C-alpha cells in the first residue's frame, strides 16, 4: 500500500506454486469491491480458485491479461480510491514492475518446512510463516489433509500474524504412527507439538478433524488455547459421512477418489486432476493406509463420531468461533449453536466442507478479526 | 519432497528397501566397481551411476559386484530368491538377455508353477532399455515384449522419476519375479519425488491426460511423447486420454477397454519392434473386446522393423516421437 | 571319519529305495501310464546318497533331468514323488512339474531341471543366501558330463570362486550325454578344469559309496568352514538309456550287464559292510522288504490318486497377479 494505492499480486497458494494465470477477471475496472469479494479466477498447475480481495477498494487498473502465465508476486491489478489520479496509478505500476524480482524457487533455497520431534519420538512437520512477536496461530488440518490445506489462508494470515501449519501424525510429512488415532490422541499430538515447538499458547484454527482437536484442547487445556476457530468441525454431532471416509481410504484409482473428494466441496469442479493425484500419492506412502484406517476406526467407529463435545460448548473458558459451510456433506450443519454462551457461529453459503478453500477471503477475514479481538 | 531425477529415484528406492529389509541385496556388473583394482572403491556406482553410494552404506556383503557373467549371476539371483534373499540384480542392458535368458524364463519364472505353488521367487532384474544414446543395435533394444510373453514374470516400465521409485519399491516387496525396465535416455529427467517410501501397485494403469476424442496407450519413455502430442492437440480442440499401463504384465486391460469404449478411437505407442509387441497385443485386446466401440481403425506408432541404427540421423528417424504420435491421433480423429 | 551304524543303514535304505523306485518306473513306464520324459538314475545311487549323507535340511541341492535319486537322497517324500511322476493332483508338485521338475524347498531340494546346466547358477544363489544370512548351510550342484560342458557350469565355477561361496559341484560322469560319449564330448577333464579356477577337485569312483562319501565330506567341510567351492568328478554308470524308450544302440550290447555284474554300487556296499562285519544280513533283508512295500504302496496309491482339476491349470503361476 502506498498513498492509498493497493497492489493485487499473483498469490502463492502452497509452496510448490511458482506461477499462475488469471483465467478470468470477475470485476470490471472502476467497480468497487469489499474485502472477501471474488475479483478473479486464478489457475495454477494444481488448482483453479477464486482470488478474493483482501481489502476493500475500487478496481482502478487490470494490469495482466487473462491466460497469461506469470510468476508468483507479479502485479495483477491496482486498487485505489477515486481520489488517486491515473498518473499516480501509472507511476505505481511502472515503479512496481521496475522493482519486481521473481522469488527464488524453493528448490534452490531448500524447503521451508521444519520438523520437531515429540516427546514420544514421533516427528511432526510444520510450516511457519509470518513474523513472531504478535499472536501465534496454529492451523490443524482435517482427516486425509495436510498443511497444504491452508494454502489459501496461511500466506494471507501470515501478513498479520505468525502462522504455523502442522501435519497431524499419519499425514503429510509427519510420522505415520497415529497412536490411538482418536480425537484425544490427535489432540495430544497437537499439544505435544506446542510443547516441542515451545509455544505457550496459540490461537488454534482447526478444520474438520482438526476442528475437533481444537475444541478438545480448548476444553481440556484452556491455558494453552488463546482462541479456537473451528471450520466445518468434527466433534459436534455423531453423524459423519462414511461414504467420504471409506471412499477416501479405499479409492485406488482417480475416478473413485474423485467421487469421494467431490463430497468435500460445494462446487465439485474444484476437484482438480492434480488434487486427486496428490491425494493418491499421499495414500501410497508407507504407513499411510494403516494410519487412515486407524483414525477412521478410532474416531468414526461404527460409522459414528466417537467424540461428541457439543454439550460441553457452554463450559468453554476460551473464545470460540465456528465457521460452517452451508452445503457441508461430511458433517451436519448444526442449527442453534448460537444459543450457547460465548460461541460465535458463521454459516457460509456456497461452501461445502472446505469453507477455508471455497471462501478463503471470508474465512481469512473472520479468523483475523476473531484473533485480533481475542488478543485484545 | 523435492525434484529428483529418475536415477536418484531408483537409488532412493534401493536404499530404502535395503534399510528396511536385510534380505535385500543388489548385484551386477560394476554396480559399485573397483573390485580388486588399485583405485577408488565404488568407482562407477553402476554403469550410469544409478547405484552410486549404496556401497558406502551397505558394504560389500549386500552390494555385490559380479564378474561379467550374466548367466551365473542372474541365475544366482534366481536361486538366492528361491532360498530366502530378495535380490535385485542389474542386467546392465536388456540386450544381454541373450546370455542369461534361461535363468529368467526357464528357471525363475517357472519355479512356482513347476513346484506346485511351493516356491516364492522375490527376484527383481533391473535392466536398461531403449534407443536414443547412439548405442547401436546391441545396446538399444526394447525387449519387454519378450519378457511379457513369459507367464510367471511381471514386467514393469516406469515412465518418470515418481513412477520409478514407487514401482521399484513395489517390485522389491513383490513375491514374484519382476523385470524392471529403465530407459537409459530418462535417467536425468526430474520431477517431484517424495522422500518417503511409497508403492505403486502393479496392474493399475495411470491416466496421464483425460480427454474425449482419442485414447492413446503408451509405454515407458513414449508416455511423455504421447503427453506432448496430447497437450498440443488439446489447444486445437482434439482431446486425448493418455494411458500409461505402468506394467505390461499384469496389464490393466479394464482401464484400456473402458477408455477406448469412451472415446472409440485408439492409438498405441510402443518403442519396441513392431511384430508381436505391446502395440499389437493391445490392438488385439481391443479388437476382441471393444470392437463395437471403435469408430476408426486402431493406429500403432512403432519404430520400423529394423535393428536400432547407430548414426544419429538414422536413430532419430527410428525412434517414435511426438510428431508421429500427433499424426496418428489426427488420422484416427479425422 | 567312521560312519555310524545309523548312517550305514540310512545310506543303504536310500540307495535301495532309489534302485527299486527306478526299476519300478522302468516297468511302469512301459505300461504307457506315465506321461512325458523319464530319465532314470539306476546305477548311480552311490553318488547322490554318498554326497547327500553329508547334508542336512539347511543345505540345498540343485539336480538335473536325472533327478529322482537326488530327490530321494535329499529326503523328498517317495510317495509324493511317485504321485508327481504319474501326474497326480497330490504329487509333490501338484502334478505341474513331473519327473523333470520335482522339487521340495523345505527339504533343500531346489528341483530337478529340464535344462542341462540349469542348476549350477541357481546353487550359487542358494550358497549366497547361506553366506549372506549366515545360516551355515552349503549348496551342491549336481551336473552330468553333458552339463559340465555348458557355459553356465563354467561361469558358476568362476563366480563361486570369485565370491568364495560354500558350493560343491558334483559332476556325475556316466559316460554318455544322451547318445554321445563323454570321451568324445568333454575336452580335458573336470578336475583339470576346476584346477584352472583354483578350485580344489578330485576324481572319485562313483560306484563306491564310501569313496564318494569321503571326498564329499571333505568338500562340505571346506564349504562350511568358509573356504569356498570344491568340485567332485564322479565316474559312474547308468543302467538305462538317456530316457525311457532309448534303445541304447550307441552302447556295447553287454556293457550294462557287465556293469551290473562287476560294478553295482549296492553290491559293492553290501560286500564292504559284510566284510567289515558292520551290519547283519538280516538288516539288509529288512530294509529290502520295507523298500519293496514302500514302492508297491507308492505305485498303487499313485495310480488311485486323483488327477489335477481344470482350475489347477490356472493357479500357482504368481503369488499375486
JSON list of N, CA, C and O in Angstrom, two decimals, chain B residues 70-79 97 99-111 121 123 125 153 177, chain C residues 113 115-123 152-153 156:
[
{"chain": "B", "resi": 70, "resn": "UNK", "atom": "N", "xyz": [26.69, -62.96, -16.94]},
{"chain": "B", "resi": 70, "resn": "UNK", "atom": "CA", "xyz": [25.25, -62.79, -16.71]},
{"chain": "B", "resi": 70, "resn": "UNK", "atom": "C", "xyz": [24.55, -64.10, -16.39]},
{"chain": "B", "resi": 70, "resn": "UNK", "atom": "O", "xyz": [23.66, -64.14, -15.53]},
{"chain": "B", "resi": 71, "resn": "UNK", "atom": "N", "xyz": [24.91, -65.17, -17.08]},
{"chain": "B", "resi": 71, "resn": "UNK", "atom": "CA", "xyz": [24.26, -66.45, -16.80]},
{"chain": "B", "resi": 71, "resn": "UNK", "atom": "C", "xyz": [24.40, -66.82, -15.33]},
{"chain": "B", "resi": 71, "resn": "UNK", "atom": "O", "xyz": [23.45, -67.24, -14.68]},
{"chain": "B", "resi": 72, "resn": "UNK", "atom": "N", "xyz": [25.62, -66.68, -14.83]},
{"chain": "B", "resi": 72, "resn": "UNK", "atom": "CA", "xyz": [25.88, -67.13, -13.46]},
{"chain": "B", "resi": 72, "resn": "UNK", "atom": "C", "xyz": [25.20, -66.22, -12.45]},
{"chain": "B", "resi": 72, "resn": "UNK", "atom": "O", "xyz": [24.55, -66.69, -11.52]},
{"chain": "B", "resi": 73, "resn": "UNK", "atom": "N", "xyz": [25.32, -64.90, -12.62]},
{"chain": "B", "resi": 73, "resn": "UNK", "atom": "CA", "xyz": [24.79, -64.08, -11.52]},
{"chain": "B", "resi": 73, "resn": "UNK", "atom": "C", "xyz": [23.29, -63.86, -11.61]},
{"chain": "B", "resi": 73, "resn": "UNK", "atom": "O", "xyz": [22.63, -63.72, -10.58]},
{"chain": "B", "resi": 74, "resn": "UNK", "atom": "N", "xyz": [22.73, -63.86, -12.81]},
{"chain": "B", "resi": 74, "resn": "UNK", "atom": "CA", "xyz": [21.27, -63.78, -12.88]},
{"chain": "B", "resi": 74, "resn": "UNK", "atom": "C", "xyz": [20.68, -65.08, -12.34]},
{"chain": "B", "resi": 74, "resn": "UNK", "atom": "O", "xyz": [19.69, -65.09, -11.60]},
{"chain": "B", "resi": 75, "resn": "UNK", "atom": "N", "xyz": [21.31, -66.21, -12.68]},
{"chain": "B", "resi": 75, "resn": "UNK", "atom": "CA", "xyz": [20.87, -67.49, -12.12]},
{"chain": "B", "resi": 75, "resn": "UNK", "atom": "C", "xyz": [21.06, -67.52, -10.61]},
{"chain": "B", "resi": 75, "resn": "UNK", "atom": "O", "xyz": [20.20, -68.01, -9.88]},
{"chain": "B", "resi": 76, "resn": "UNK", "atom": "N", "xyz": [22.18, -66.98, -10.15]},
{"chain": "B", "resi": 76, "resn": "UNK", "atom": "CA", "xyz": [22.42, -66.94, -8.70]},
{"chain": "B", "resi": 76, "resn": "UNK", "atom": "C", "xyz": [21.36, -66.09, -8.01]},
{"chain": "B", "resi": 76, "resn": "UNK", "atom": "O", "xyz": [20.87, -66.43, -6.93]},
{"chain": "B", "resi": 77, "resn": "UNK", "atom": "N", "xyz": [20.98, -65.00, -8.66]},
{"chain": "B", "resi": 77, "resn": "UNK", "atom": "CA", "xyz": [19.93, -64.15, -8.07]},
{"chain": "B", "resi": 77, "resn": "UNK", "atom": "C", "xyz": [18.62, -64.94, -7.99]},
{"chain": "B", "resi": 77, "resn": "UNK", "atom": "O", "xyz": [17.91, -64.86, -6.97]},
{"chain": "B", "resi": 78, "resn": "UNK", "atom": "N", "xyz": [18.33, -65.70, -9.02]},
{"chain": "B", "resi": 78, "resn": "UNK", "atom": "CA", "xyz": [17.10, -66.52, -9.00]},
{"chain": "B", "resi": 78, "resn": "UNK", "atom": "C", "xyz": [17.17, -67.56, -7.88]},
{"chain": "B", "resi": 78, "resn": "UNK", "atom": "O", "xyz": [16.21, -67.74, -7.12]},
{"chain": "B", "resi": 79, "resn": "UNK", "atom": "N", "xyz": [18.33, -68.22, -7.77]},
{"chain": "B", "resi": 79, "resn": "UNK", "atom": "CA", "xyz": [18.49, -69.24, -6.73]},
{"chain": "B", "resi": 79, "resn": "UNK", "atom": "C", "xyz": [18.45, -68.63, -5.34]},
{"chain": "B", "resi": 79, "resn": "UNK", "atom": "O", "xyz": [17.88, -69.20, -4.41]},
{"chain": "B", "resi": 97, "resn": "UNK", "atom": "N", "xyz": [20.11, -60.08, -22.45]},
{"chain": "B", "resi": 97, "resn": "UNK", "atom": "CA", "xyz": [19.27, -61.21, -22.06]},
{"chain": "B", "resi": 97, "resn": "UNK", "atom": "C", "xyz": [19.66, -62.48, -22.81]},
{"chain": "B", "resi": 97, "resn": "UNK", "atom": "O", "xyz": [19.44, -63.59, -22.31]},
{"chain": "B", "resi": 99, "resn": "UNK", "atom": "N", "xyz": [22.38, -63.85, -23.17]},
{"chain": "B", "resi": 99, "resn": "UNK", "atom": "CA", "xyz": [23.35, -64.69, -22.48]},
{"chain": "B", "resi": 99, "resn": "UNK", "atom": "C", "xyz": [22.89, -65.10, -21.08]},
{"chain": "B", "resi": 99, "resn": "UNK", "atom": "O", "xyz": [23.69, -65.62, -20.30]},
{"chain": "B", "resi": 100, "resn": "UNK", "atom": "N", "xyz": [21.63, -64.88, -20.75]},
{"chain": "B", "resi": 100, "resn": "UNK", "atom": "CA", "xyz": [21.16, -65.32, -19.43]},
{"chain": "B", "resi": 100, "resn": "UNK", "atom": "C", "xyz": [19.66, -65.60, -19.40]},
{"chain": "B", "resi": 100, "resn": "UNK", "atom": "O", "xyz": [19.10, -65.79, -18.33]},
{"chain": "B", "resi": 101, "resn": "UNK", "atom": "N", "xyz": [19.03, -65.61, -20.56]},
{"chain": "B", "resi": 101, "resn": "UNK", "atom": "CA", "xyz": [17.56, -65.68, -20.56]},
{"chain": "B", "resi": 101, "resn": "UNK", "atom": "C", "xyz": [17.06, -66.96, -19.92]},
{"chain": "B", "resi": 101, "resn": "UNK", "atom": "O", "xyz": [16.03, -66.98, -19.26]},
{"chain": "B", "resi": 102, "resn": "UNK", "atom": "N", "xyz": [17.81, -68.05, -20.09]},
{"chain": "B", "resi": 102, "resn": "UNK", "atom": "CA", "xyz": [17.35, -69.31, -19.50]},
{"chain": "B", "resi": 102, "resn": "UNK", "atom": "C", "xyz": [17.10, -69.18, -18.01]},
{"chain": "B", "resi": 102, "resn": "UNK", "atom": "O", "xyz": [16.11, -69.68, -17.49]},
{"chain": "B", "resi": 103, "resn": "UNK", "atom": "N", "xyz": [17.99, -68.47, -17.34]},
{"chain": "B", "resi": 103, "resn": "UNK", "atom": "CA", "xyz": [17.87, -68.33, -15.89]},
{"chain": "B", "resi": 103, "resn": "UNK", "atom": "C", "xyz": [16.63, -67.53, -15.50]},
{"chain": "B", "resi": 103, "resn": "UNK", "atom": "O", "xyz": [16.10, -67.69, -14.41]},
{"chain": "B", "resi": 104, "resn": "UNK", "atom": "N", "xyz": [16.18, -66.67, -16.40]},
{"chain": "B", "resi": 104, "resn": "UNK", "atom": "CA", "xyz": [14.99, -65.86, -16.11]},
{"chain": "B", "resi": 104, "resn": "UNK", "atom": "C", "xyz": [13.72, -66.60, -16.51]},
{"chain": "B", "resi": 104, "resn": "UNK", "atom": "O", "xyz": [12.81, -66.77, -15.71]},
{"chain": "B", "resi": 105, "resn": "UNK", "atom": "N", "xyz": [13.68, -67.06, -17.77]},
{"chain": "B", "resi": 105, "resn": "UNK", "atom": "CA", "xyz": [12.37, -67.54, -18.25]},
{"chain": "B", "resi": 105, "resn": "UNK", "atom": "C", "xyz": [12.15, -69.02, -17.99]},
{"chain": "B", "resi": 105, "resn": "UNK", "atom": "O", "xyz": [11.00, -69.44, -17.85]},
{"chain": "B", "resi": 106, "resn": "UNK", "atom": "N", "xyz": [13.22, -69.83, -17.96]},
{"chain": "B", "resi": 106, "resn": "UNK", "atom": "CA", "xyz": [13.01, -71.26, -17.67]},
{"chain": "B", "resi": 106, "resn": "UNK", "atom": "C", "xyz": [13.12, -71.57, -16.19]},
{"chain": "B", "resi": 106, "resn": "UNK", "atom": "O", "xyz": [12.56, -72.56, -15.73]},
{"chain": "B", "resi": 107, "resn": "UNK", "atom": "N", "xyz": [13.89, -70.75, -15.48]},
{"chain": "B", "resi": 107, "resn": "UNK", "atom": "CA", "xyz": [14.11, -71.04, -14.07]},
{"chain": "B", "resi": 107, "resn": "UNK", "atom": "C", "xyz": [13.21, -70.14, -13.21]},
{"chain": "B", "resi": 107, "resn": "UNK", "atom": "O", "xyz": [12.14, -70.56, -12.78]},
{"chain": "B", "resi": 108, "resn": "UNK", "atom": "N", "xyz": [13.62, -68.90, -13.00]},
{"chain": "B", "resi": 108, "resn": "UNK", "atom": "CA", "xyz": [12.90, -68.02, -12.06]},
{"chain": "B", "resi": 108, "resn": "UNK", "atom": "C", "xyz": [11.40, -67.95, -12.36]},
{"chain": "B", "resi": 108, "resn": "UNK", "atom": "O", "xyz": [10.57, -68.06, -11.46]},
{"chain": "B", "resi": 109, "resn": "UNK", "atom": "N", "xyz": [11.06, -67.78, -13.62]},
{"chain": "B", "resi": 109, "resn": "UNK", "atom": "CA", "xyz": [9.65, -67.58, -13.98]},
{"chain": "B", "resi": 109, "resn": "UNK", "atom": "C", "xyz": [8.80, -68.81, -13.69]},
{"chain": "B", "resi": 109, "resn": "UNK", "atom": "O", "xyz": [7.60, -68.69, -13.45]},
{"chain": "B", "resi": 110, "resn": "UNK", "atom": "N", "xyz": [9.41, -69.97, -13.72]},
{"chain": "B", "resi": 110, "resn": "UNK", "atom": "CA", "xyz": [8.61, -71.20, -13.68]},
{"chain": "B", "resi": 110, "resn": "UNK", "atom": "C", "xyz": [8.68, -71.95, -12.35]},
{"chain": "B", "resi": 110, "resn": "UNK", "atom": "O", "xyz": [7.94, -72.92, -12.15]},
{"chain": "B", "resi": 111, "resn": "UNK", "atom": "N", "xyz": [9.58, -71.54, -11.47]},
{"chain": "B", "resi": 111, "resn": "UNK", "atom": "CA", "xyz": [9.71, -72.27, -10.19]},
{"chain": "B", "resi": 111, "resn": "UNK", "atom": "C", "xyz": [8.34, -72.50, -9.56]},
{"chain": "B", "resi": 111, "resn": "UNK", "atom": "O", "xyz": [7.99, -73.61, -9.16]},
{"chain": "B", "resi": 121, "resn": "UNK", "atom": "N", "xyz": [9.66, -66.60, -5.40]},
{"chain": "B", "resi": 121, "resn": "UNK", "atom": "CA", "xyz": [10.89, -66.12, -6.03]},
{"chain": "B", "resi": 121, "resn": "UNK", "atom": "C", "xyz": [10.89, -64.60, -6.11]},
{"chain": "B", "resi": 121, "resn": "UNK", "atom": "O", "xyz": [10.61, -64.02, -7.16]},
{"chain": "B", "resi": 123, "resn": "UNK", "atom": "N", "xyz": [12.51, -62.02, -6.90]},
{"chain": "B", "resi": 123, "resn": "UNK", "atom": "CA", "xyz": [13.67, -61.54, -7.66]},
{"chain": "B", "resi": 123, "resn": "UNK", "atom": "C", "xyz": [13.28, -60.29, -8.45]},
{"chain": "B", "resi": 123, "resn": "UNK", "atom": "O", "xyz": [12.20, -60.24, -9.02]},
{"chain": "B", "resi": 125, "resn": "UNK", "atom": "N", "xyz": [14.94, -58.08, -11.56]},
{"chain": "B", "resi": 125, "resn": "UNK", "atom": "CA", "xyz": [16.01, -57.83, -12.52]},
{"chain": "B", "resi": 125, "resn": "UNK", "atom": "C", "xyz": [15.81, -56.42, -13.06]},
{"chain": "B", "resi": 125, "resn": "UNK", "atom": "O", "xyz": [14.80, -56.14, -13.70]},
{"chain": "B", "resi": 153, "resn": "UNK", "atom": "N", "xyz": [6.49, -64.13, -15.00]},
{"chain": "B", "resi": 153, "resn": "UNK", "atom": "CA", "xyz": [7.23, -62.88, -14.83]},
{"chain": "B", "resi": 153, "resn": "UNK", "atom": "C", "xyz": [6.26, -61.72, -14.74]},
{"chain": "B", "resi": 153, "resn": "UNK", "atom": "O", "xyz": [5.18, -61.75, -15.33]},
{"chain": "B", "resi": 177, "resn": "UNK", "atom": "N", "xyz": [8.89, -62.93, -9.47]},
{"chain": "B", "resi": 177, "resn": "UNK", "atom": "CA", "xyz": [10.00, -62.32, -10.21]},
{"chain": "B", "resi": 177, "resn": "UNK", "atom": "C", "xyz": [9.52, -61.17, -11.09]},
{"chain": "B", "resi": 177, "resn": "UNK", "atom": "O", "xyz": [8.52, -61.28, -11.78]},
{"chain": "C", "resi": 113, "resn": "UNK", "atom": "N", "xyz": [15.94, -80.51, -13.08]},
{"chain": "C", "resi": 113, "resn": "UNK", "atom": "CA", "xyz": [15.96, -79.39, -14.02]},
{"chain": "C", "resi": 113, "resn": "UNK", "atom": "C", "xyz": [15.96, -79.89, -15.44]},
{"chain": "C", "resi": 113, "resn": "UNK", "atom": "O", "xyz": [16.79, -80.73, -15.81]},
{"chain": "C", "resi": 115, "resn": "UNK", "atom": "N", "xyz": [16.73, -78.23, -17.98]},
{"chain": "C", "resi": 115, "resn": "UNK", "atom": "CA", "xyz": [17.75, -77.57, -18.78]},
{"chain": "C", "resi": 115, "resn": "UNK", "atom": "C", "xyz": [19.12, -78.06, -18.33]},
{"chain": "C", "resi": 115, "resn": "UNK", "atom": "O", "xyz": [19.51, -77.89, -17.18]},
{"chain": "C", "resi": 116, "resn": "UNK", "atom": "N", "xyz": [19.84, -78.68, -19.25]},
{"chain": "C", "resi": 116, "resn": "UNK", "atom": "CA", "xyz": [21.16, -79.21, -18.90]},
{"chain": "C", "resi": 116, "resn": "UNK", "atom": "C", "xyz": [22.08, -78.03, -18.57]},
{"chain": "C", "resi": 116, "resn": "UNK", "atom": "O", "xyz": [22.22, -77.11, -19.35]},
{"chain": "C", "resi": 117, "resn": "UNK", "atom": "N", "xyz": [22.62, -78.06, -17.37]},
{"chain": "C", "resi": 117, "resn": "UNK", "atom": "CA", "xyz": [23.45, -76.94, -16.90]},
{"chain": "C", "resi": 117, "resn": "UNK", "atom": "C", "xyz": [22.63, -75.85, -16.23]},
{"chain": "C", "resi": 117, "resn": "UNK", "atom": "O", "xyz": [23.15, -74.79, -15.90]},
{"chain": "C", "resi": 118, "resn": "UNK", "atom": "N", "xyz": [21.36, -76.12, -16.01]},
{"chain": "C", "resi": 118, "resn": "UNK", "atom": "CA", "xyz": [20.50, -75.10, -15.40]},
{"chain": "C", "resi": 118, "resn": "UNK", "atom": "C", "xyz": [20.78, -74.89, -13.92]},
{"chain": "C", "resi": 118, "resn": "UNK", "atom": "O", "xyz": [20.54, -73.81, -13.38]},
{"chain": "C", "resi": 119, "resn": "UNK", "atom": "N", "xyz": [21.26, -75.92, -13.26]},
{"chain": "C", "resi": 119, "resn": "UNK", "atom": "CA", "xyz": [21.38, -75.88, -11.81]},
{"chain": "C", "resi": 119, "resn": "UNK", "atom": "C", "xyz": [22.52, -75.08, -11.21]},
{"chain": "C", "resi": 119, "resn": "UNK", "atom": "O", "xyz": [22.33, -74.40, -10.20]},
{"chain": "C", "resi": 120, "resn": "UNK", "atom": "N", "xyz": [23.73, -75.15, -11.78]},
{"chain": "C", "resi": 120, "resn": "UNK", "atom": "CA", "xyz": [24.86, -74.50, -11.10]},
{"chain": "C", "resi": 120, "resn": "UNK", "atom": "C", "xyz": [24.67, -73.03, -10.78]},
{"chain": "C", "resi": 120, "resn": "UNK", "atom": "O", "xyz": [24.98, -72.60, -9.65]},
{"chain": "C", "resi": 121, "resn": "UNK", "atom": "N", "xyz": [24.14, -72.20, -11.70]},
{"chain": "C", "resi": 121, "resn": "UNK", "atom": "CA", "xyz": [23.95, -70.80, -11.29]},
{"chain": "C", "resi": 121, "resn": "UNK", "atom": "C", "xyz": [22.98, -70.68, -10.12]},
{"chain": "C", "resi": 121, "resn": "UNK", "atom": "O", "xyz": [23.20, -69.87, -9.21]},
{"chain": "C", "resi": 122, "resn": "UNK", "atom": "N", "xyz": [21.92, -71.48, -10.15]},
{"chain": "C", "resi": 122, "resn": "UNK", "atom": "CA", "xyz": [20.93, -71.41, -9.06]},
{"chain": "C", "resi": 122, "resn": "UNK", "atom": "C", "xyz": [21.58, -71.76, -7.73]},
{"chain": "C", "resi": 122, "resn": "UNK", "atom": "O", "xyz": [21.29, -71.14, -6.70]},
{"chain": "C", "resi": 123, "resn": "UNK", "atom": "N", "xyz": [22.44, -72.75, -7.76]},
{"chain": "C", "resi": 123, "resn": "UNK", "atom": "CA", "xyz": [23.03, -73.19, -6.50]},
{"chain": "C", "resi": 123, "resn": "UNK", "atom": "C", "xyz": [24.01, -72.14, -5.96]},
{"chain": "C", "resi": 123, "resn": "UNK", "atom": "O", "xyz": [24.19, -72.02, -4.75]},
{"chain": "C", "resi": 152, "resn": "UNK", "atom": "N", "xyz": [27.02, -72.24, -18.46]},
{"chain": "C", "resi": 152, "resn": "UNK", "atom": "CA", "xyz": [26.51, -71.91, -17.12]},
{"chain": "C", "resi": 152, "resn": "UNK", "atom": "C", "xyz": [27.36, -72.56, -16.04]},
{"chain": "C", "resi": 152, "resn": "UNK", "atom": "O", "xyz": [27.59, -71.97, -14.98]},
{"chain": "C", "resi": 153, "resn": "UNK", "atom": "N", "xyz": [27.81, -73.80, -16.30]},
{"chain": "C", "resi": 153, "resn": "UNK", "atom": "CA", "xyz": [28.62, -74.50, -15.30]},
{"chain": "C", "resi": 153, "resn": "UNK", "atom": "C", "xyz": [29.97, -73.82, -15.14]},
{"chain": "C", "resi": 153, "resn": "UNK", "atom": "O", "xyz": [30.45, -73.57, -14.03]},
{"chain": "C", "resi": 156, "resn": "UNK", "atom": "N", "xyz": [29.61, -70.60, -13.40]},
{"chain": "C", "resi": 156, "resn": "UNK", "atom": "CA", "xyz": [29.31, -70.79, -11.99]},
{"chain": "C", "resi": 156, "resn": "UNK", "atom": "C", "xyz": [30.55, -71.16, -11.20]},
{"chain": "C", "resi": 156, "resn": "UNK", "atom": "O", "xyz": [30.72, -70.74, -10.05]}
]
